[in-house]
Coordinates of C-alpha atoms and ligand atoms in Angstrom, one line a residue:
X157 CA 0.0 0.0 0.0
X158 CA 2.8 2.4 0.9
X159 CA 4.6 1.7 -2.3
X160 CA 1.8 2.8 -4.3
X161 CA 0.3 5.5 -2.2
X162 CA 2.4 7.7 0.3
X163 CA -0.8 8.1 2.3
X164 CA -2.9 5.2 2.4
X165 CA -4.6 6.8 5.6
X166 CA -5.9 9.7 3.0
X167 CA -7.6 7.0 0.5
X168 CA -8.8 5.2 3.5
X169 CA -10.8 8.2 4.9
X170 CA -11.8 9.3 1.0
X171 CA -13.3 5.6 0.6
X172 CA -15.1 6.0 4.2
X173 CA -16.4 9.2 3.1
X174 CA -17.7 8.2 -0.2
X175 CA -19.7 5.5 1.8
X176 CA -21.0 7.4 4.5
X177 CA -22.0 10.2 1.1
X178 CA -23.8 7.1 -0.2
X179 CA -25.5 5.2 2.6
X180 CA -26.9 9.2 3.5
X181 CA -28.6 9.3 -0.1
X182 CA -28.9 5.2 -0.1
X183 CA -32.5 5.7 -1.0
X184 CA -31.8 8.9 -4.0
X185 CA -29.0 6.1 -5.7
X186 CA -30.9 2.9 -5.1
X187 CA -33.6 5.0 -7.4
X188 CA -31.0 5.9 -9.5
X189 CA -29.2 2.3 -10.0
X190 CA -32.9 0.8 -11.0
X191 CA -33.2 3.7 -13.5
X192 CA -29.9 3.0 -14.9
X193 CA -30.5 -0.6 -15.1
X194 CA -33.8 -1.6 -16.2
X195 CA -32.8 1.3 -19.2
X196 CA -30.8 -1.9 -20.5
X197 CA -33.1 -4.5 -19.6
X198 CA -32.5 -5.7 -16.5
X199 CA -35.3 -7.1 -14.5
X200 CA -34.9 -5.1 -10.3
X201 CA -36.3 -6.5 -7.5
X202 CA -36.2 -5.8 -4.0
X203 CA -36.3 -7.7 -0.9
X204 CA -37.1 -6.5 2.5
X205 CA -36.1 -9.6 4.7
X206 CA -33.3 -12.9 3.8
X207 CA -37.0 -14.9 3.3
X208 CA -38.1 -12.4 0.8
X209 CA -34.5 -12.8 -1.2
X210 CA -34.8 -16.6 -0.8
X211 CA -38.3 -16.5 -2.1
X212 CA -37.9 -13.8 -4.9
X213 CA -34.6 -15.9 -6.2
X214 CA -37.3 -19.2 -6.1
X215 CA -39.6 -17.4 -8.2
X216 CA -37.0 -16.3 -10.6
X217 CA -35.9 -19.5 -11.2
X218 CA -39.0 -21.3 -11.5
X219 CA -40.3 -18.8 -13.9
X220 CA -37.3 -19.7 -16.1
X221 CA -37.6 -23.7 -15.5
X222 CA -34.5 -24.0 -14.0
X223 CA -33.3 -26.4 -11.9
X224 CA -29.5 -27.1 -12.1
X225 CA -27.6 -23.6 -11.3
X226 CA -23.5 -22.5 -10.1
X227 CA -23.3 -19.9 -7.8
X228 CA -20.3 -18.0 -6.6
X229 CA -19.1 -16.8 -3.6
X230 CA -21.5 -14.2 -1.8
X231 CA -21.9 -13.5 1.7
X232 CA -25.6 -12.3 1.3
X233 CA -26.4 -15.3 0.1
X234 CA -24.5 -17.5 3.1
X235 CA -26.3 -14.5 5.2
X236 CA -29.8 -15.9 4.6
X237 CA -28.6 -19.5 4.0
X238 CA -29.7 -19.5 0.3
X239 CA -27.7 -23.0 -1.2
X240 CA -30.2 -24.9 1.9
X241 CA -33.0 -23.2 0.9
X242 CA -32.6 -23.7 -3.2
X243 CA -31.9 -27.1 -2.5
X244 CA -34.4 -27.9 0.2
X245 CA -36.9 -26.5 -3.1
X246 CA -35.2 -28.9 -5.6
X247 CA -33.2 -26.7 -7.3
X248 CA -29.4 -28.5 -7.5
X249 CA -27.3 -25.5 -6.6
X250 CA -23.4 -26.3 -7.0
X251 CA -20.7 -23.9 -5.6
X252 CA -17.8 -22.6 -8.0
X253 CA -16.0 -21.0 -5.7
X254 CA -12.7 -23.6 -4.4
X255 CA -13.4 -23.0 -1.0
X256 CA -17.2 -22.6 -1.1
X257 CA -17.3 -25.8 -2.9
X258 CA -15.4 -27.9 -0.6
X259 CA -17.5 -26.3 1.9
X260 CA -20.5 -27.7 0.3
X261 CA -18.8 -31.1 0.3
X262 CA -17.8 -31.3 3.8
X263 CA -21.2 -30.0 4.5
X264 CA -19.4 -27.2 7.0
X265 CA -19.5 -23.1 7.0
X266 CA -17.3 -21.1 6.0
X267 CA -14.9 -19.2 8.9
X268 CA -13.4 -16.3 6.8
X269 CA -14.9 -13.8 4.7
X270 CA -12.4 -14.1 2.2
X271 CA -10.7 -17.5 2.2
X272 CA -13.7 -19.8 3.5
X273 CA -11.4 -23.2 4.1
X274 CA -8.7 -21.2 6.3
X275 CA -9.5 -23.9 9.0
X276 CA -8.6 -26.8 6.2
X277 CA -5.5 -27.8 5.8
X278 CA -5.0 -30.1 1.9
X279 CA -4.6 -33.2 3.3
X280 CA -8.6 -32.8 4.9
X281 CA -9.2 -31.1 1.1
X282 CA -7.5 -34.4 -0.5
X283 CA -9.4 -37.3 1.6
X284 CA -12.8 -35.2 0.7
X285 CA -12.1 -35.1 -2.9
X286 CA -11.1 -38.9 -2.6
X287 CA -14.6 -39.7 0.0
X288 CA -16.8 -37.8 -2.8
X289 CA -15.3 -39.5 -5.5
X290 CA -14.0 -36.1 -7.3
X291 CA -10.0 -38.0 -7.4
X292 CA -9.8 -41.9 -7.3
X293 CA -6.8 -41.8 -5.3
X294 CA -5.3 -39.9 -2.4
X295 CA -3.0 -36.7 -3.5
X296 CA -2.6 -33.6 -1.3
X297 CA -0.1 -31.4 -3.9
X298 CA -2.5 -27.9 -4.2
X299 CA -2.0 -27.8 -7.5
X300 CA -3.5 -31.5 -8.4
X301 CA -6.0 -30.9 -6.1
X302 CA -7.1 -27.7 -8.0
X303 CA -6.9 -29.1 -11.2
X304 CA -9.1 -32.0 -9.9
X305 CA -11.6 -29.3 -8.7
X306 CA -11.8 -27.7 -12.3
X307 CA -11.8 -30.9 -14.3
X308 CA -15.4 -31.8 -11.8
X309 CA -16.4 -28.2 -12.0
X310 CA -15.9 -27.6 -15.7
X311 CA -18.7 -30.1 -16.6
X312 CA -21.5 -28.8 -14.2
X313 CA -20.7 -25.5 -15.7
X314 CA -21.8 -26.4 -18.9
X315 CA -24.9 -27.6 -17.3
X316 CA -26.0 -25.2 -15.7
X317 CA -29.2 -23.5 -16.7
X318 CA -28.7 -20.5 -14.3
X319 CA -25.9 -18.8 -12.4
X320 CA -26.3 -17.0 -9.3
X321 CA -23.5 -14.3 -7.9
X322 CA -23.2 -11.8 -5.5
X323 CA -21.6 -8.1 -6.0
X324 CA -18.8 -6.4 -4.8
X325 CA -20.1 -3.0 -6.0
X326 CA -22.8 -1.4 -7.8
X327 CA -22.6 2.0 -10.1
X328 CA -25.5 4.1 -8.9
X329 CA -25.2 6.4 -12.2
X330 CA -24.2 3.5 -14.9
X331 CA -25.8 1.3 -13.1
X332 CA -23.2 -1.9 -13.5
X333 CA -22.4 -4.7 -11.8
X334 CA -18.7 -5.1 -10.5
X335 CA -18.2 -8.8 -9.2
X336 CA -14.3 -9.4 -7.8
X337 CA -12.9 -13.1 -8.2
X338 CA -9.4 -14.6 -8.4
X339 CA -10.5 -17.9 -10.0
X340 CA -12.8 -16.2 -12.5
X341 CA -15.5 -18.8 -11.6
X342 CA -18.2 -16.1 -11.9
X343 CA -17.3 -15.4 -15.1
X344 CA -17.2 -19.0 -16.4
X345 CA -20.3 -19.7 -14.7
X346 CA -22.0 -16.6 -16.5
X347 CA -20.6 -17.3 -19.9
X348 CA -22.8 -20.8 -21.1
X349 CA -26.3 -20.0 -18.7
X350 CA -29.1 -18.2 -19.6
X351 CA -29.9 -16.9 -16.8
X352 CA -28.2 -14.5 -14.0
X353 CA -29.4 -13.1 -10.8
X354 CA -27.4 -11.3 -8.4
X355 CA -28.3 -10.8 -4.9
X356 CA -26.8 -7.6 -3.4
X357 CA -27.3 -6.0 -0.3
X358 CA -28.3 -2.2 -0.5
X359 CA -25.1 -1.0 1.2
X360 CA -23.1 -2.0 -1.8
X361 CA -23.6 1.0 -4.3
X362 CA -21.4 3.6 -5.3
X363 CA -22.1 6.7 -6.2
X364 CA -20.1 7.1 -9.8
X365 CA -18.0 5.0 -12.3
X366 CA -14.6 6.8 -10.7
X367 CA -15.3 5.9 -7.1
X368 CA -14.1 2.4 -8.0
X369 CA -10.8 3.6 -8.7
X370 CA -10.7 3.8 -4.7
X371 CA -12.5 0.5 -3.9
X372 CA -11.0 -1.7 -6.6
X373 CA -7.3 -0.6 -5.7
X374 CA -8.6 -1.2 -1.6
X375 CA -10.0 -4.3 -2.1
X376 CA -7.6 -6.2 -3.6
X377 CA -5.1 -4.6 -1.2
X378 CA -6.6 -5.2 1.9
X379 CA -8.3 -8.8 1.2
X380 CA -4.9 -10.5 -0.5
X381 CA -2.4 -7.9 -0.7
X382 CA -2.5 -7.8 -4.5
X383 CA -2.2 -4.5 -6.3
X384 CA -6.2 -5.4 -8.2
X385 CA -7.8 -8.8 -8.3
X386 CA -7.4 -11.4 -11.0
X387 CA -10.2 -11.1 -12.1
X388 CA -12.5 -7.9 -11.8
X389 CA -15.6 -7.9 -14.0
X390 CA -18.0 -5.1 -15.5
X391 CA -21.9 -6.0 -16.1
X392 CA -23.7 -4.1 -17.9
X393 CA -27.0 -5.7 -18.2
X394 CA -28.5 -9.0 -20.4
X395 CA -26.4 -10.3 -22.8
X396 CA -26.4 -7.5 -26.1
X397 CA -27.1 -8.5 -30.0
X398 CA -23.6 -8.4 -30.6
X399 CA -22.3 -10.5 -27.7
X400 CA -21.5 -14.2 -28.6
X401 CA -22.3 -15.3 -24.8
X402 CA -23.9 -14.8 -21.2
X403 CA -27.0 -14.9 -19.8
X404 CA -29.8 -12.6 -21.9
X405 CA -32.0 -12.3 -18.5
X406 CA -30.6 -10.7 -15.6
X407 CA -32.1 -10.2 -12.4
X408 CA -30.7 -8.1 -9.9
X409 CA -32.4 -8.9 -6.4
X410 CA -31.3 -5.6 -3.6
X411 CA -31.5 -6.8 -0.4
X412 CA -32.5 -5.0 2.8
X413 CA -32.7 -7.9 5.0
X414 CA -32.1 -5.3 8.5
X415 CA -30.0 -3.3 6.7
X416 CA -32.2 0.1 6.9
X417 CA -33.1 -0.3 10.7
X418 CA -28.8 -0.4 11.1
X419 CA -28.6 2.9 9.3
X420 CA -30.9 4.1 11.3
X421 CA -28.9 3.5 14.1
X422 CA -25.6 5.3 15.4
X423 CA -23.8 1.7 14.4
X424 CA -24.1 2.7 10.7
X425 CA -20.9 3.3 10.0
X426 CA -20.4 -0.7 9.6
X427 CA -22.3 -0.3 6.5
X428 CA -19.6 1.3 4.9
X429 CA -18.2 -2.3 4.8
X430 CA -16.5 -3.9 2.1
X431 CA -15.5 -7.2 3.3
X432 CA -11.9 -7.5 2.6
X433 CA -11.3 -9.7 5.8
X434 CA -8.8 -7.4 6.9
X435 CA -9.9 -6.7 10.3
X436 CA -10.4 -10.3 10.5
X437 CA -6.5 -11.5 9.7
X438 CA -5.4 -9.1 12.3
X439 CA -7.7 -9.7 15.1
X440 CA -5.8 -11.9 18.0
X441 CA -9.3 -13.0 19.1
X442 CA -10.1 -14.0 15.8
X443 CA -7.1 -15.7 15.3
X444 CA -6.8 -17.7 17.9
X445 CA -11.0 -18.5 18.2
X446 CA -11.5 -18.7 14.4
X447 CA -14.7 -17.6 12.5
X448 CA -17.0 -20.9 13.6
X449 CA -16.3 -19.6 17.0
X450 CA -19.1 -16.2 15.8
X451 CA -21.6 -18.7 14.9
X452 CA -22.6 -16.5 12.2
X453 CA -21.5 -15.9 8.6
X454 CA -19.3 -13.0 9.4
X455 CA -16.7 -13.4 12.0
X456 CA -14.1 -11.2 13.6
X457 CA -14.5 -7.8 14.0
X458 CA -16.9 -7.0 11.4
X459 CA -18.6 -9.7 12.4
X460 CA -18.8 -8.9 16.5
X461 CA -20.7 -6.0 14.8
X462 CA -22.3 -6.6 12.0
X463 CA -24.0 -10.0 13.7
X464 CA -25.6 -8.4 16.4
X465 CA -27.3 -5.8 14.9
X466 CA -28.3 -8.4 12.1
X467 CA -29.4 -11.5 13.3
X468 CA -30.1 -10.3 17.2
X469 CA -33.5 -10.1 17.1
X470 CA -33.7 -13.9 16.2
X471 CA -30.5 -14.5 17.9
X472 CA -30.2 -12.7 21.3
X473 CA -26.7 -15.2 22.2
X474 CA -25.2 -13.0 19.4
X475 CA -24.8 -10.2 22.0
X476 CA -22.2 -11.4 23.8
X477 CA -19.9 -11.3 20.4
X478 CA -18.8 -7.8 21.0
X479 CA -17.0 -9.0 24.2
X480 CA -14.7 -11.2 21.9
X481 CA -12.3 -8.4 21.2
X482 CA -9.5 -7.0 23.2
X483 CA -10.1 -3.0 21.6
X484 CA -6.8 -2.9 21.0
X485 CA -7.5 -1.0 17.8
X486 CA -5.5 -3.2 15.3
X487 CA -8.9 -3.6 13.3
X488 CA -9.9 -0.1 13.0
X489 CA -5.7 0.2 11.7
X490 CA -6.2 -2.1 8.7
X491 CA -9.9 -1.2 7.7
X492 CA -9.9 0.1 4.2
X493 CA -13.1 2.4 4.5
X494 CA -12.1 3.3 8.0
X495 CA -14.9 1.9 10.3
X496 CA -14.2 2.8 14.1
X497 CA -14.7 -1.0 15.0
X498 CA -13.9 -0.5 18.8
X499 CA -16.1 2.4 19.4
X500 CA -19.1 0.2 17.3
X501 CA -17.9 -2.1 19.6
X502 CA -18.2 -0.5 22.8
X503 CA -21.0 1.0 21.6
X504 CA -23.1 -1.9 21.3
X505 CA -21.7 -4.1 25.0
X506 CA -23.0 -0.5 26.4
X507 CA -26.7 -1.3 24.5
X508 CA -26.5 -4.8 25.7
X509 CA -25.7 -4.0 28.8
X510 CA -28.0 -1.1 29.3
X511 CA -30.8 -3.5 28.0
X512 CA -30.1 -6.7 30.3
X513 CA -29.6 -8.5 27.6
X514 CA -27.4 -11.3 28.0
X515 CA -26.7 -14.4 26.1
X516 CA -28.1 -17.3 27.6
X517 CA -24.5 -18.8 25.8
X518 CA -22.8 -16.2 28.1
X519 CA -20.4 -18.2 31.0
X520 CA -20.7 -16.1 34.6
X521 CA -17.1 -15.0 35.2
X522 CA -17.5 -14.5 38.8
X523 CA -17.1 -18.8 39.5
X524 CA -13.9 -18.4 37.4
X525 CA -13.0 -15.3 39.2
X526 CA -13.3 -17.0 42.8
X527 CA -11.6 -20.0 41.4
X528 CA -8.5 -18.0 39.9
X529 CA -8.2 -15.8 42.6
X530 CA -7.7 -18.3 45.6
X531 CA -4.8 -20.3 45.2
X532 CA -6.2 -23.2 47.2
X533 CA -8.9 -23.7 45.4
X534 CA -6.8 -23.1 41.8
X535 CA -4.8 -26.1 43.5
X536 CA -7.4 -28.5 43.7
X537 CA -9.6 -27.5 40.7
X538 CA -5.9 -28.3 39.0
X539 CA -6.0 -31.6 40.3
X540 CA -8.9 -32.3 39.7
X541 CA -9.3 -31.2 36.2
X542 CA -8.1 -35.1 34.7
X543 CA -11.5 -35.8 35.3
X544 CA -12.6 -33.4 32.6
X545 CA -10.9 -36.1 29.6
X546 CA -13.0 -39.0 30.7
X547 CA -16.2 -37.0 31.2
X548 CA -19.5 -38.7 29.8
X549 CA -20.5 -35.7 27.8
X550 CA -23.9 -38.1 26.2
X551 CA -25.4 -38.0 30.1
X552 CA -28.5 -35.7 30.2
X553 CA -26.8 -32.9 32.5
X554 CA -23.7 -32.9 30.7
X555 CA -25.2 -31.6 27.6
X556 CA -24.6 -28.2 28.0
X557 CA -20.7 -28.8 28.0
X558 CA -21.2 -31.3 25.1
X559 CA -22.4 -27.9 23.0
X560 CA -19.9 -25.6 24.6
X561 CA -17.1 -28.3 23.6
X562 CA -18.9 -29.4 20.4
X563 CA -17.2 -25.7 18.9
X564 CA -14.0 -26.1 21.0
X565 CA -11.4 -28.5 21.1
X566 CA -9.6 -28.3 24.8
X567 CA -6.3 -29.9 25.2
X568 CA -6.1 -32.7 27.5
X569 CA -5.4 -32.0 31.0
X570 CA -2.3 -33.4 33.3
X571 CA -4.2 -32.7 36.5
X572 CA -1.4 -29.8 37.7
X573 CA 1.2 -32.1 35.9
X574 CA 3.4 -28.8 35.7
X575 CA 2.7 -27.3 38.8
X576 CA 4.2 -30.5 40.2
X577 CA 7.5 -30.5 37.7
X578 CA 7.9 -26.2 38.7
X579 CA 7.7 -27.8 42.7
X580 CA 10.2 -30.8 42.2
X581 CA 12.4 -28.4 40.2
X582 CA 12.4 -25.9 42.6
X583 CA 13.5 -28.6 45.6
X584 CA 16.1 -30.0 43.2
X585 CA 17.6 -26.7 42.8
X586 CA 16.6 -26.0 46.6
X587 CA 18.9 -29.1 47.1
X588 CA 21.9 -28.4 44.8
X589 CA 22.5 -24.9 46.4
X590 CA 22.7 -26.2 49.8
X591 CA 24.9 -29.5 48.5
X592 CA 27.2 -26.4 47.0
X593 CA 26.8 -24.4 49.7
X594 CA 28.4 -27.4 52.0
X595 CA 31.0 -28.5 50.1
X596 CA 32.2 -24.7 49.9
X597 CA 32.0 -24.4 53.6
X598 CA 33.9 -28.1 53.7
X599 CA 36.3 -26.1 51.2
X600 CA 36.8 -23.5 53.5
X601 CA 37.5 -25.9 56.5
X602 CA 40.0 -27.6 55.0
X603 CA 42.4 -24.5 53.8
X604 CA 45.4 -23.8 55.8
Ligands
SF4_30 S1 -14.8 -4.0 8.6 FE1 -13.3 -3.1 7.3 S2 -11.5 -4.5 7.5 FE2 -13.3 -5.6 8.2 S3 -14.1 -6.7 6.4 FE3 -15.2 -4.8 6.5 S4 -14.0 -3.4 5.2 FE4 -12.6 -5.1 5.7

């Protein structure tokens, strides 16, 4: 970033303030972005909740008859668990993504905004491929395993009859589609269907063509330090008379889905978001919990916000995710568009707190702080703990724990193994000082 631009901290607060410009007139250039695209024949809709999406998507589909579609990565659509939903309907919904897809396969969630599988390592990747038949023997070189990935992929491609994507941006005044990929599986999945529907949250317009010159050159920076993304692509609508390929319907579906009552709030600055995953790669919560450890599709920082205010009417345990951050500012450092994640933060434990509302998920620190303050009972509760690897976690009243360990892995304890080495060590050395203390005195005796 510094190579490029002496003072990233000046492009940082532009890019904040061409959000906070945009999400104040959110309703004059969502009028603006239908105007510009149903000029070129896209079809606009707009959804009010993640069911309404879900259902308008549905509808779309069936209206075209089809049942097989790709999808690429997009976080609105993990946000209101579209792929279940499709499926659950009968529609066969394959991701292109890498990561989403061996998501899909492994039947997990994703942990990272951008780079879903962080919490894979290849040889997991390698006996999945092998378990769902994609390889027909075990190999864990990336590069095989990628070119195993596209091989499968390439074929449900071509049969798709529909392609669903997100957007990273949307041109208020031009109204086009910008969609950001480093595989180009959007765009392959887009070329041979007839059919594409993109599902965008409101939040993600711009105002003008030239304001991507600012997001374009942050993204890419901030999500995998690269100068622009491999592949950055410009829709313009349906596919034109002159055009050999792509999709000649498109639907774009806007999505509220909470996103008005948060900008009605003073936390609205967390719609500025662009979802680069930078505050997440920096976060020492984050990095050491990892993003299943948010219980929601957006993790770390942005997530300890964003979920809340999303999902916490449904969710009320999702109030105890602003706790999981030490406010030691690293976030608010790396944010491209400048959100003040701690103070959002602060912000909403003081809302939770004010309301009473605690997370029924919540553990009461006062047991712990009783325990960790006397050293008598640290002692015992030490010794003791052996017990905890030969617990049966199936009994009725051990469930609880069963759930709280079901996301946690805890290593396995000695019983106050160490606290016993620290004492024997101590007597040893305890031991060898007097031992050289006598023989110097001995020493001493003997000299002339
Ligand atoms: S909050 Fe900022 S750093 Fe985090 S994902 Fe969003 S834009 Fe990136």
């Amino acid at each position: 970033m510094y190579r490029d631009y002496p003072d990233p901290d000046a492009l940082r607060k532009l890019a904040g303030s061409i959000k906070d410009h945009t999400l104040h007139h959110l309703g004059d250039y969502l009028a603006k972005a239908e105007q510009a695209l149903t000029s070129r024949g896209t079809h606009v809709h707009f959804a009010t909740t993640g069911e309404h999406a879900c259902q308008t998507i549905l509808s779309i589909l069936q209206n075209h008859g089809a049942t097989r579609l790709t999808k690429s990565k997009s976080m609105a659509a993990e946000e209101i668990h579209l792929n279940p939903f499709l499926i659950e309907n009968g529609i066969e919904c394959l991701e292109s993504d890498l990561g989403e897809f061996i998501i899909q396969l492994d039947n997990d969630i994703p942990s990272h905004i951008v780079k879903p599988i962080i919490h894979k390592n290849r040889r997991e990747i390698a006996r999945t491929f092998l378990r769902e038949g994609i390889a027909t023997d075990y190999n864990d070189d990336p590069e095989t395993i990628t070119r195993r990935a596209r091989v499968h992929l390439r074929a449900k491609y071509m049969n798709a009859q529909a392609c669903i994507t997100g957007a990273n941006f949307v041109c208020a005044d031009s109204g086009r589609i910008v969609l950001v990929t480093n595989e180009g599986n959007s765009r392959f999945g887009l070329a041979p269907v007839p059919v594409h529907i993109a599902l965008v949250g409101i939040e993600k317009l711009v105002p003008r063509e030239q304001d991507l010159t600012v997001f374009l050159n942050l993204l890419g920076r901030s999500a995998t330090a690269q100068q622009l993304t491999v592949y950055t692509e410009f829709i313009n609508g349906p596919r034109s008379a002159t055009q050999v390929d792509g999709p000649e319907h498109f639907h774009v579906v806007f999505m509220d889905n909470g996103r008005s009552k948060i900008l009605a709030g003073d936390c609205r600055q967390i719609l500025r978001c662009i979802r680069c995953g930078a505050c997440q790669n920096i976060c020492p919560v984050y990095r050491q919990a990892s993003g299943h450890a948010y219980r929601s599709p957006y993790g770390g920082p942005v997530g300890a916000v964003l979920s809340p205010l999303l999902f916490g009417d449904r969710f009320p345990e999702f109030a105890d995710l602003p706790k999981a951050s030490t406010l030691c500012g690293a976030c608010n450092e790396v944010c491209p568009v400048d959100i003040p994640l701690p103070d959002l933060l602060l912000r909403l434990r003081d809302k939770a707190h004010r309301a009473h509302i605690h997370s029924p998920a919540a553990i009461p620190m006062a047991p712990f702080a009783t325990l960790a303050t006397s050293p008598a009972l640290w002692r015992a509760a030490m010794t003791m703990s052996k017990v905890m690897n030969h617990l049966p976690l199936q009994i009725a009243p051990l469930k609880p724990l069963q759930n709280w360990l079901g996301q946690r892995t805890l290593p396995e304890s000695c019983g106050g193994e160490f606290r016993k080495w620290v004492k024997s060590r101590q007597k040893t050395l305890r031991q060898k000082t007097e031992d050289n203390q006598t023989e110097d005195n001995q020493t001493e005796d003997r000299r002339p």
